[in-house]
Amino acid sequence: MDTLKSLLKEMEQEAQTTEKMLSRIPDDKYQWKPHPKSMTIEQLSSHIAELPTWVPLALHTDELDFATSPYAPKKIANTAELLKFFEDSLADSYANLQKADVNTFDEIWTLRNGEQILTQRTKLEVIRMTYCQIVHHRAQLGVYLRLLDIPIPGSYGPSADDLGL
């Protein structure tokens, strides 16, 4: 399987799991967080939903500079809005990835804050990092849901809740 087909397949598979996890969030828990240093469910889930937008960002730009493009998270009020935001982010990402020129995958992409370089990676590595970030934050969300006694869907097989344990 070539790189592009592999990336598209992985995006589809992870999207299904991510959508299941996001769909479990009760509308009345968006301001909840497990610890003062933690993000709220709104902050965490909206970040998960927006992460697919990093794929076209990596494909069509050479950098993101937080000094000139400050981060402004999307405000999400409920799960219906969240799922729509994720669906739109994912559709745009998938469409851009389908048309990607694999010859650009080895070009360097930079994340910076002014003069401070936060990371420099190939565009392919940024896409893979984006997928990893989705999985990482989705796992965090799973902990939040578990602490709220909300059943967790399986990710790569059935969860204890799926098995009725």
Coordinates of C-alpha atoms in Angstrom, one line a residue:
M1 CA 0.0 0.0 0.0
D2 CA 1.4 3.4 -0.9
T3 CA 1.8 6.2 1.7
L4 CA -1.2 8.2 0.6
K5 CA -3.6 5.3 0.6
S6 CA -2.3 4.3 4.0
L7 CA -2.8 7.8 5.4
L8 CA -6.4 7.9 4.0
K9 CA -7.2 4.5 5.5
E10 CA -5.8 5.4 8.9
M11 CA -7.7 8.7 8.9
E12 CA -11.0 6.9 8.2
Q13 CA -10.4 4.3 10.9
E14 CA -9.4 6.7 13.6
A15 CA -12.3 9.0 12.6
Q16 CA -14.8 6.3 13.4
T17 CA -13.4 5.7 16.9
T18 CA -13.1 9.4 17.5
E19 CA -16.7 10.1 16.5
K20 CA -17.9 7.3 18.9
M21 CA -15.9 8.9 21.8
L22 CA -17.1 12.4 21.0
S23 CA -20.7 11.3 20.7
R24 CA -20.7 10.1 24.4
I25 CA -20.2 13.6 25.9
P26 CA -23.4 14.8 27.7
D27 CA -24.4 18.3 26.9
D28 CA -24.4 19.3 30.5
K29 CA -20.7 18.4 31.1
Y30 CA -18.9 20.8 28.7
Q31 CA -17.5 22.9 31.5
W32 CA -16.4 19.9 33.6
K33 CA -12.7 19.1 34.1
P34 CA -11.1 16.6 36.4
H35 CA -8.4 18.9 37.8
P36 CA -7.7 22.6 38.0
K37 CA -4.7 22.2 35.6
S38 CA -6.8 20.2 33.1
M39 CA -8.8 21.4 30.1
T40 CA -12.5 21.5 30.3
I41 CA -14.4 18.9 28.2
E42 CA -15.3 21.7 25.8
Q43 CA -11.6 22.7 25.4
L44 CA -10.4 19.1 25.0
S45 CA -13.2 17.9 22.7
S46 CA -13.1 20.9 20.4
H47 CA -9.3 20.5 20.1
I48 CA -9.9 16.9 19.1
A49 CA -12.5 17.9 16.6
E50 CA -10.2 20.6 15.0
L51 CA -7.1 18.5 14.8
P52 CA -7.9 17.1 11.3
T53 CA -7.5 20.7 10.1
W54 CA -3.8 20.4 10.7
V55 CA -3.5 18.0 7.7
P56 CA -4.4 20.6 5.0
L57 CA -2.5 23.2 7.0
A58 CA 0.6 21.0 6.7
L59 CA -0.1 20.2 3.0
H60 CA -0.6 23.8 1.9
T61 CA 1.7 25.9 4.1
D62 CA 5.3 25.8 5.2
E63 CA 4.7 26.9 8.8
L64 CA 2.4 28.1 11.5
D65 CA 3.6 31.0 13.6
F66 CA 1.6 31.5 16.8
A67 CA 3.0 35.1 17.1
T68 CA 1.3 36.1 13.9
S69 CA -1.6 33.7 14.0
P70 CA -2.8 33.4 17.6
Y71 CA -4.7 30.3 18.5
A72 CA -8.5 30.9 19.0
P73 CA -10.3 27.7 20.0
K74 CA -13.8 27.2 18.6
K75 CA -16.6 27.6 21.2
I76 CA -18.7 24.4 21.4
A77 CA -22.0 24.4 23.3
N78 CA -23.2 20.8 22.8
T79 CA -22.5 17.5 21.3
A80 CA -24.4 18.1 18.1
E81 CA -22.3 21.1 17.4
L82 CA -19.1 19.2 18.3
L83 CA -19.9 16.3 15.9
K84 CA -20.7 18.7 13.1
F85 CA -17.4 20.6 13.7
F86 CA -15.5 17.3 13.7
E87 CA -17.4 16.1 10.5
D88 CA -16.6 19.3 8.7
S89 CA -12.9 19.3 9.8
L90 CA -12.6 15.7 8.8
A91 CA -14.3 16.1 5.4
D92 CA -12.0 19.0 4.5
S93 CA -8.9 17.1 5.7
Y94 CA -9.8 14.0 3.8
A95 CA -10.6 15.9 0.6
N96 CA -7.2 17.7 0.8
L97 CA -5.3 14.6 1.6
Q98 CA -6.9 12.8 -1.4
K99 CA -5.5 15.5 -3.7
A100 CA -2.1 15.7 -2.0
D101 CA 1.1 15.7 -4.0
V102 CA 3.2 13.0 -2.3
N103 CA 6.3 14.7 -3.7
T104 CA 5.7 17.5 -1.1
F105 CA 5.7 15.1 1.9
D106 CA 9.4 15.4 2.5
E107 CA 9.3 19.2 2.6
I108 CA 10.0 20.8 6.0
W109 CA 7.1 22.3 7.9
T110 CA 7.8 24.6 11.0
L111 CA 5.7 25.3 14.0
R112 CA 7.0 28.5 15.8
N113 CA 6.1 31.2 18.2
G114 CA 8.0 34.2 16.6
E115 CA 11.7 33.4 16.7
Q116 CA 11.2 30.3 18.9
I117 CA 11.0 27.2 16.8
L118 CA 8.7 24.7 18.5
T119 CA 9.2 21.9 16.0
Q120 CA 10.4 21.3 12.4
R121 CA 9.3 18.1 10.7
T122 CA 8.5 16.9 7.3
K123 CA 4.9 17.4 6.1
L124 CA 4.4 13.7 6.3
E125 CA 5.6 13.7 9.9
V126 CA 3.2 16.5 10.7
I127 CA 0.3 14.5 9.3
R128 CA 1.3 11.5 11.3
M129 CA 1.8 13.7 14.4
T130 CA -1.7 15.0 13.9
Y131 CA -3.1 11.5 13.9
C132 CA -1.1 10.7 17.1
Q133 CA -2.4 13.9 18.7
I134 CA -6.0 12.9 18.0
V135 CA -5.4 9.4 19.6
H136 CA -3.6 11.0 22.6
H137 CA -6.3 13.5 23.3
R138 CA -9.1 11.0 22.6
A139 CA -7.5 8.8 25.4
Q140 CA -7.6 11.8 27.7
L141 CA -11.3 12.3 26.9
G142 CA -11.8 8.6 27.7
V143 CA -10.4 9.2 31.2
Y144 CA -12.7 12.2 31.6
L145 CA -15.7 10.1 30.6
R146 CA -14.7 7.2 32.9
L147 CA -14.5 9.6 35.8
L148 CA -18.0 10.8 35.0
D149 CA -19.1 7.2 34.9
I150 CA -20.0 7.4 31.2
P151 CA -19.5 4.2 29.2
I152 CA -16.4 4.2 27.1
P153 CA -16.6 2.8 23.5
G154 CA -13.9 0.5 22.4
S155 CA -11.0 1.9 20.3
Y156 CA -9.1 -1.1 18.9
G157 CA -11.4 -3.8 20.2
P158 CA -14.2 -3.9 22.7
S159 CA -14.0 -1.9 25.9
A160 CA -15.0 -3.2 29.3
D161 CA -18.3 -1.3 28.9
D162 CA -18.9 -2.9 25.5
L163 CA -18.4 -6.3 27.1
G164 CA -20.7 -5.5 30.0
L165 CA -18.0 -5.8 32.6

